[in-house]
Short mmCIF file of C-alpha atoms in Angstrom, two decimals:
data_model
loop_
_atom_site.label_atom_id
_atom_site.label_comp_id
_atom_site.label_asym_id
_atom_site.label_seq_id
_atom_site.Cartn_x
_atom_site.Cartn_y
_atom_site.Cartn_z
CA UNK X 1135 0.00 0.00 0.00
CA UNK X 1136 1.21 3.48 -0.76
CA UNK X 1137 -0.67 6.72 -0.14
CA UNK X 1138 -1.59 8.74 -3.20
CA UNK X 1139 -0.13 9.10 -6.66
CA UNK X 1140 3.60 8.54 -7.06
CA UNK X 1141 5.86 8.81 -10.08
CA UNK X 1142 8.99 6.85 -10.90
CA UNK X 1143 11.19 7.96 -13.75
CA UNK X 1144 13.85 5.49 -14.80
CA UNK X 1145 16.65 5.80 -17.34
CA UNK X 1146 18.70 2.90 -18.63
CA UNK X 1147 22.24 3.93 -19.53
CA UNK X 1148 23.81 2.68 -22.72
CA UNK X 1149 20.49 1.72 -24.31
CA UNK X 1150 18.79 3.94 -26.86
CA UNK X 1151 15.28 3.29 -25.59
CA UNK X 1152 12.95 5.79 -23.95
CA UNK X 1153 13.08 6.52 -20.24
CA UNK X 1154 9.79 5.54 -18.68
CA UNK X 1155 7.64 7.42 -16.25
CA UNK X 1156 5.25 5.12 -14.42
CA UNK X 1157 2.49 6.73 -12.42
CA UNK X 1158 0.85 4.34 -10.01
CA UNK X 1159 -2.29 5.96 -8.70
CA UNK X 1160 -3.26 3.96 -5.68
CA UNK X 1161 -4.92 5.05 -2.48
CA UNK X 1162 -6.01 2.18 -0.30
CA UNK X 1163 -9.61 2.82 0.69
CA UNK X 1164 -11.49 0.57 3.07
CA UNK X 1165 -11.95 -2.92 1.69
CA UNK X 1166 -9.87 -5.25 -0.45
CA UNK X 1167 -7.66 -3.65 -3.10
CA UNK X 1168 -5.83 -5.16 -6.08
CA UNK X 1169 -2.66 -3.31 -7.08
CA UNK X 1170 -0.56 -3.65 -10.17
CA UNK X 1171 2.59 -2.91 -8.17
CA UNK X 1172 3.34 -3.18 -4.49
CA UNK X 1173 4.81 0.32 -4.46
CA UNK X 1174 6.26 2.71 -7.04
CA UNK X 1175 9.76 1.46 -6.21
CA UNK X 1176 8.70 -2.09 -7.08
CA UNK X 1177 8.27 -1.18 -10.74
CA UNK X 1178 11.46 -1.96 -12.65
CA UNK X 1179 11.81 -0.17 -15.95
CA UNK X 1180 14.17 0.43 -18.85
CA UNK X 1181 13.58 -1.71 -21.95
CA UNK X 1182 10.42 -2.90 -20.26
CA UNK X 1183 8.62 -2.94 -16.95
CA UNK X 1184 8.06 -5.48 -14.24
CA UNK X 1185 5.78 -5.40 -11.22
CA UNK X 1186 3.99 -7.64 -8.74
CA UNK X 1187 0.24 -8.14 -8.83
CA UNK X 1188 -0.62 -7.46 -5.21
CA UNK X 1189 -3.76 -7.88 -3.05
CA UNK X 1190 -3.84 -5.37 -0.20
CA UNK X 1191 -5.87 -6.47 2.82
CA UNK X 1192 -4.37 -3.89 5.21
CA UNK X 1193 -7.63 -1.94 5.39
CA UNK X 1194 -10.03 -4.89 4.91
CA UNK X 1195 -12.19 -4.49 8.01
CA UNK X 1196 -13.98 -7.83 8.53
CA UNK X 1197 -13.49 -8.98 4.92
CA UNK X 1198 -11.46 -12.00 3.86
CA UNK X 1199 -10.49 -13.48 0.48
CA UNK X 1200 -10.78 -17.18 -0.33
CA UNK X 1201 -11.04 -17.16 -4.15
CA UNK X 1202 -9.96 -14.60 -6.73
CA UNK X 1203 -9.92 -14.45 -10.54
CA UNK X 1204 -8.64 -11.38 -12.42
CA UNK X 1205 -7.85 -10.32 -15.95
CA UNK X 1206 -4.85 -8.10 -16.65
CA UNK X 1207 -4.98 -6.24 -19.99
CA UNK X 1208 -2.63 -4.05 -22.03
CA UNK X 1209 -2.16 -2.71 -25.54
CA UNK X 1210 -0.45 -5.57 -27.45
CA UNK X 1211 0.85 -3.06 -30.02
CA UNK X 1212 2.92 -1.45 -27.24
CA UNK X 1213 3.77 -4.28 -24.83
CA UNK X 1214 4.87 -7.92 -25.06
CA UNK X 1215 4.26 -10.13 -22.03
CA UNK X 1216 7.76 -11.43 -21.30
CA UNK X 1217 7.13 -13.48 -18.21
CA UNK X 1218 4.80 -14.57 -15.42
CA UNK X 1219 6.83 -15.36 -12.33
CA UNK X 1220 5.88 -16.77 -8.92
CA UNK X 1221 5.39 -14.24 -6.14
CA UNK X 1222 8.80 -13.47 -4.67
CA UNK X 1223 7.66 -11.87 -1.43
CA UNK X 1224 4.57 -12.58 0.62
CA UNK X 1225 2.99 -15.19 -1.70
CA UNK X 1226 -0.64 -16.21 -1.23
CA UNK X 1227 -0.83 -19.01 1.32
CA UNK X 1228 -3.65 -21.27 2.48
CA UNK X 1229 -4.51 -21.56 6.22
CA UNK X 1230 -2.05 -24.46 6.62
CA UNK X 1231 0.80 -22.33 5.22
CA UNK X 1232 0.93 -24.03 1.81
CA UNK X 1233 1.29 -21.95 -1.33
CA UNK X 1234 -1.95 -21.28 -3.20
CA UNK X 1235 -1.72 -22.53 -6.79
CA UNK X 1236 -2.15 -19.66 -9.24
CA UNK X 1237 -3.51 -20.62 -12.65
CA UNK X 1238 -2.41 -18.34 -15.50
CA UNK X 1239 -4.09 -18.38 -18.90
CA UNK X 1240 -1.90 -16.44 -21.33
CA UNK X 1241 -3.52 -17.80 -24.52
CA UNK X 1242 -4.82 -14.31 -25.41
CA UNK X 1243 -1.67 -12.40 -24.38
CA UNK X 1244 0.10 -12.01 -27.74
CA UNK X 1245 -2.78 -10.92 -29.96
CA UNK X 1246 -5.32 -9.45 -27.55
CA UNK X 1247 -3.18 -8.29 -24.62
CA UNK X 1248 -5.06 -10.25 -21.97
CA UNK X 1249 -3.96 -12.54 -19.16
CA UNK X 1250 -6.27 -14.32 -16.71
CA UNK X 1251 -5.02 -15.25 -13.24
CA UNK X 1252 -6.97 -17.24 -10.65
CA UNK X 1253 -6.46 -19.00 -7.36
CA UNK X 1254 -8.31 -20.35 -4.36
CA UNK X 1255 -7.03 -20.68 -0.79
CA UNK X 1256 -9.95 -22.90 0.26
CA UNK X 1257 -10.42 -20.77 3.39
CA UNK X 1258 -10.13 -17.21 4.65
CA UNK X 1259 -7.06 -15.16 3.77
CA UNK X 1260 -6.75 -12.07 5.96
CA UNK X 1261 -3.22 -10.84 5.18
CA UNK X 1262 -1.99 -9.01 2.07
CA UNK X 1263 -0.32 -11.16 -0.57
CA UNK X 1264 1.31 -11.18 -4.00
CA UNK X 1265 -0.35 -13.18 -6.76
CA UNK X 1266 2.47 -13.16 -9.37
CA UNK X 1267 5.20 -10.93 -10.78
CA UNK X 1268 4.67 -9.78 -14.39
CA UNK X 1269 7.32 -8.62 -16.83
CA UNK X 1270 6.67 -6.75 -20.10
CA UNK X 1271 8.94 -5.58 -22.94
CA UNK X 1272 8.21 -2.47 -24.99
CA UNK X 1273 7.51 -3.11 -28.68
CA UNK X 1274 8.64 0.35 -29.78
CA UNK X 1275 11.04 3.10 -28.74
CA UNK X 1276 8.66 5.99 -29.40
CA UNK X 1277 6.68 8.34 -27.20
CA UNK X 1278 3.51 6.76 -25.94
CA UNK X 1279 1.07 6.78 -23.06
CA UNK X 1280 -0.88 3.70 -22.10
CA UNK X 1281 -2.23 1.73 -19.17
CA UNK X 1282 -1.98 -1.77 -17.86
CA UNK X 1283 -5.30 -2.56 -16.24
CA UNK X 1284 -6.84 -5.24 -14.06
CA UNK X 1285 -10.47 -6.30 -13.84
CA UNK X 1286 -11.76 -8.59 -11.11
CA UNK X 1287 -13.69 -11.44 -12.74
CA UNK X 1288 -14.75 -13.04 -9.45
CA UNK X 1289 -13.87 -12.84 -5.77
CA UNK X 1290 -15.41 -14.67 -2.82
CA UNK X 1291 -14.83 -14.91 0.89
CA UNK X 1292 -14.50 -18.09 2.97
CA UNK X 1293 -18.31 -18.36 3.23
CA UNK X 1294 -18.53 -18.36 -0.59
CA UNK X 1295 -20.17 -14.93 -0.73
CA UNK X 1296 -19.04 -12.46 -3.40
CA UNK X 1297 -16.78 -9.64 -2.22
CA UNK X 1298 -15.74 -6.40 -3.87
CA UNK X 1299 -12.07 -6.08 -4.79
CA UNK X 1300 -11.10 -2.66 -6.13
CA UNK X 1301 -8.41 -2.69 -8.86
CA UNK X 1302 -5.74 0.04 -8.88
CA UNK X 1303 -4.16 0.17 -12.34
CA UNK X 1304 -0.96 1.76 -13.64
CA UNK X 1305 -0.37 4.37 -16.28
CA UNK X 1306 2.82 4.25 -18.36
CA UNK X 1307 4.30 7.26 -20.16
CA UNK X 1308 7.35 6.66 -22.35
CA UNK X 1309 9.35 9.67 -23.54
CA UNK X 1310 12.42 9.00 -25.70
CA UNK X 1311 15.44 11.15 -24.88
#
């Protein structure tokens, strides 16, 4: 969780690609929040960007998460999905401490810019967790502005009741030197 908009500008020396300004607008209101990035500093940039997909339960009240399915989307003319990696810090765990299996469907990634991620803990999760870490390459070294967005397809609590999970997306601005 990070309070308010933040901007990270990164430059990669020795590479003639654009520096990237990533604005992650994310204020954690009450409830369950889905962030594309744990914090602005967690976004690596240069010839591409990488960030964790993060579920913030720090301000959840009495809510819990047991099942979650999301779709991450981007402009496939601007970005190439380079990798889906396991959560490196604070992965989603079931009540017994085992890792929750995350299913990734990337069949629509190349042409349509869509990735579906889903998992189920089988019981209540009440602590924040990372789902996966995503890495994208830029297709072009030109000025552009775009977003990488998430939509919650389904989310339920341990009782099987639907819950609201609010996505917090990122905006990418690339400006060649």
